[in-house]
Amino acid sequence: MIATLKFTTLLLAVVVCRATQDYGYKDVEEPTLGDSQYGSLWPLPQKVQMSTVAFKLSGVSFQIVDAKESSSGASCSLLQNAYRRYDEYIFPISRMQGQNKKKAFASVSELQVWITSADSECDNYPSVTSDESYELSVDSPVAVLKAPKVWGALRGLETFSQLVYEDEYGAKSINRTEIQDFPRFTHRGLLLDSSRHFLPIKVILANLEAMAWNKFNVFHWHIVDDPSFPYMSRTFPQLSQQGAYHPYTHVYTPSDVKMIIEFARLRGIRVVSEFDTPGHTQSWGKGQKDLLTPCYSGASPSGSFGPVNPILNTTYDFMAMFFKEVSTVFPDAYIHLGGDEVDFSCWKSNPDIQKFMAQQGFGTDYSKLESFYIQRLLDIVTTTNKGYMIWQEVIDNGVKLKADTLIHVWKGNQQQYQAEMARVTASGYQALLSTPWYLNRISYGQDWQAAYKADPQDFNGTDAQKKLVVGGEACLWGEYVDATNLTPRLWPRASAVGERLWSDKDVKDTNDAYSRLIQHRCRMVQRGIPAEPLFTGYCAHEYKGEVSTATLNQPTIISARGAVASSTLLSWRLWMSRMAPRL
Amino acid sequence: MIATLKFTTLLLAVVVCRATQDYGYKDVEEPTLGDSQYGSLWPLPQKVQMSTVAFKLSGVSFQIVDAKESSSGASCSLLQNAYRRYDEYIFPISRMQGQNKKKAFASVSELQVWITSADSECDNYPSVTSDESCECPGMMFVFLVGALSLETFSQLVYEDEYGAKSINRTEIQDFPRFTHRGLLLDSSRHFLPIKVILANLEAMAWNKFNVFHWHIVDDPSFPYMSRTFPQLSQQGAYHPYTHVYTPSDVKMIIEFARLRGIRVVSEFDTPGHTQSWGKGQKDLLTPCYSGASPSGSFGPVNPILNTTYDFMAMFFKEVSTVFPDAYIHLGGDEVDFSCWKSNPDIQKFMAQQGFGTDYSKLESFYIQRLLDIVTTTNKGYMIWQEVIDNGVKLKADTLIHVWKGNQQQYQAEMARVTASGYQALLSTPWYLNRISYGQDWQAAYKADPQDFNGTDAQKKLVVGGEACLWGEYVDATNLTPRLWPRASAVGERLWSDKDVKDTNDAYSRLIQHRCRMVQRGIPAEPLFTGYCAHEYKGV
């Protein structure tokens, strides 16, 4: 009975016309479009068996419930919130009222969620060791989702919702299915940069939502950098007062940060903050006197500033207090300390630094000074009991690190980053790959394919080395993105990274992926995220917009179609009502 | 008194940090950012004199009114609509109620709009000959001639450091460099909801574009709902009613555009790019053969059947009434001959006509008959460059749309087209669907449609250009931010004087202009690191 399933009608009807691509722009080959035997599943679970036997889901009676045997009950708000979310995804239109009628066909009336281990971790923060595995068994009349922890239940609920489709009469349907699933990598991250452009909270929340749909589990928040310092520190409020683009419209208050962390937690997503030093700190200097190195032009200060000043004790006093705060504000066990791209020219120009170099016997090797700084910073952060992530330059420059440090590889071409992954893991460090996933780099055409083909374990190394690869991160640096264009630029391109990091390493059939991804992107659009199209075609439910008609100052001719404006308002209210209660 | 003005506080406070661009991605050089002496004006008017004398605009009393001498009065709904629109742009927050208090400072209390010629053209459709010139003599009262210069007036308003709406004494005489300043959107590869089209028409008006080139149908889908042949969209659209433009949709778009001085030029591309037409119109397309029997697939429009021309006559008769503009774009690009070659009936016809094996002669044969049909509707036509490249005879007033090749090639083509006495329109450097990392607006900004070897007479045949956003990779989710402010670069090139080409000055104005678009509700994407005082409120 278990056999290959061919969805005849999918929840998200998608047609992609295979018209020849015009105008001579055939840079990347289009994958061949067929029907995937896996429907619209994304990322593909580790083990899937789908039958052709289909059941219906009744809008009147279907429910997601806690299994009787579950260690987690109605008091687990994380799961209750998730049930509500997925109920709305499965039944986006209001559900019918009324008596459940006698049925002439087999149906799934319940999805039972069964947390099997004694501690469900319902009230915990997700961590690098969180168990995200689950088993899903869809049958009539009951489907069962078994997971050791709530984190697996979250992943399984998403998978369940992806199995639901509409038959040709619009009835919600699901096929008999058995799934055993777990992530290939424990660290599946997305970096957003809120310094080069300030990202309104709404944008961050929307992208956390999309991350959950793609089974990402780490939001790497590159929160401050040279251009602006939007993090509002309780200990040093002048940092954002002086260093943000605007002292209150362009900052993240402590309660904003709290809200984002909680919103992420409810979706099984860790929030790892990055406070990058000693470079990339121009904005820090505006609110913190003497923190940065004064650059000299000849014998006198030029008025400009360089990296953090590593020779003053006040610097380390500041860092100790600052990172003490950060370690309490961000509950995650890791902090990303940056450490990339330190420009030595300012240090070189400064006579006090030169003297210090001589005293320390560093000669003219300024990477030794960098190491000196980083070493002291790591000592400080270690006292907060946090682990740390760091960009690859730190290890390239030979700084001594704790054995459990995560090295974040981001530089070079394919050959170079593979060599770096080999080097880092040969030294016994854990490694994280981002180089092929700098999604801010755009090009014309289907660039998701290149992201999809990259693999973090694809380098010359022993099995032991490969095991030190904890995953990767898609990065969307902020030079050219803000609230206007970030979300469509990111999705569904980041989805390609999501599957690479979750699914088995042999899941690499681009044609099969293309078919699933087209449907997955339409699903994201239907759920309210403006994920951009992969190619010519359409979704049954197109994006309803946020191109604000409120300002379109319609003349009477438009108000005759008042629906235009009011539907915008409606979708906005819907969105907020979906988001807000979960905070 | 008239002197260079340095805005100290701008309506749209913009700071762009000059941090070094990180991560080794320095593909295009960043322009140097300074303050432009022209504030946030975009596109730059032909002649601007700004003084440092600033006046205030009162939220209580300021009004846009018809000048007494104006030939256009309160019955001109086009202007009344525009007054309302610009009032809201200038005072986005609700205006104060109450008595106008005695003021201690000079203010501008009225903007008088004075239409000087006897016929204001208020109820007309804009046309290729529409006069878009204006003057803005600045005194205590401001007079505007050429109502679309309201946009310019709104761009002069800024906030002083206390948030008071201010405007400097200014004299502007303005007119467009080119008469055809177009934007092509493609609603076939992806269906574009009406809302998206309207939003982009709005943004076009802010950038003084005046032609919406609606590439409405193509191979992938046929969303135009024809009254005469409803089965075309019934069968050829992605969906027969959720993904079509009904006649009233089209009417609304045309009226919305008219109110903003924008022409709507529809394109119904034949004989190629017509796969979607074949679904609803039997025998319209050429059956392709594989060997001796039909393969089941279809090629371009079948040029050898009389029924084809009967259909086209009826179809274009409808189109010519639905779209009031004097021009129709007939396409004519990229005709693939392989299907024609495979078809024995076509081969026979070729022999009969003495075309030998030169299929471009067959293409010419089709186009020629199509042009004769369209001529009977009293419309002029635009056509992609292949038609002339293939030697089809055209009416003298045909607009040739140049889109192919690299810089050298398109410049040679512009020279060739105009040397043959045809009017030309450039799009090659403005295929904005082609994206790349970084500040690619600069390349668009630097291109110039008159930049080719030719006589003055040839240069005069250049009527303008069009930014094109083909639809393979854009739909409602990403179209608007991908288009703006990149299309703004094309807007200035086509409106402003040809010597306006200082990229640094443009960068300063464009950054402010994009923040203004964001504040007015259009998600125009950022040019680089920085911020707007009022960020985009959507997702």
Coordinates of C-alpha atoms in Angstrom, one line a residue, chain A residues 14-22 25-31 33 444-449 492 514 517-518 521-522 531-539 542, chain B residues 188-191 220 238 471-475 478:
Chain A
V14 CA 1.4 26.1 -9.4
V15 CA 2.0 26.2 -13.0
V16 CA 5.3 27.2 -14.4
C17 CA 5.2 27.8 -18.1
R18 CA 8.1 26.3 -19.9
A19 CA 8.2 29.1 -22.4
T20 CA 11.7 29.7 -23.7
Q21 CA 13.5 32.3 -21.6
D22 CA 13.6 35.3 -23.8
Y25 CA 19.5 35.8 -20.8
K26 CA 20.2 32.1 -20.3
D27 CA 22.9 32.4 -17.6
V28 CA 21.8 29.6 -15.4
E29 CA 20.1 26.6 -16.8
E30 CA 16.5 26.2 -15.7
P31 CA 16.0 22.9 -13.9
L33 CA 10.1 21.0 -13.9
Y444 CA 20.3 37.8 -12.5
G445 CA 18.5 34.5 -12.7
Q446 CA 18.2 31.4 -10.5
D447 CA 21.0 31.8 -8.1
W448 CA 19.4 29.6 -5.5
Q449 CA 20.9 26.7 -7.3
P492 CA 13.1 31.7 -1.2
Y514 CA 12.8 23.0 -8.0
L517 CA 10.6 24.8 -3.9
I518 CA 8.1 26.5 -6.3
R521 CA 7.5 29.6 -2.1
C522 CA 3.8 29.9 -3.0
A531 CA 8.9 35.4 -1.2
E532 CA 10.0 36.3 -4.7
P533 CA 9.3 34.1 -7.7
L534 CA 11.8 31.5 -9.0
F535 CA 10.7 31.9 -12.6
T536 CA 7.8 32.7 -14.9
G537 CA 4.6 31.3 -13.5
Y538 CA 2.0 32.0 -10.9
C539 CA 0.6 31.0 -7.5
E542 CA -0.7 35.8 -5.2
Chain B
S188 CA 2.3 37.9 -18.8
R189 CA 5.3 36.1 -17.3
H190 CA 3.8 37.0 -13.9
F191 CA 0.3 38.4 -13.4
P220 CA 3.2 32.4 -20.8
Y238 CA -3.1 31.6 -15.7
G471 CA 8.7 39.6 -15.8
E472 CA 10.6 36.3 -15.5
Y473 CA 11.7 37.0 -11.9
V474 CA 9.3 39.7 -10.6
D475 CA 5.8 39.6 -9.3
N478 CA 9.3 42.0 -5.3

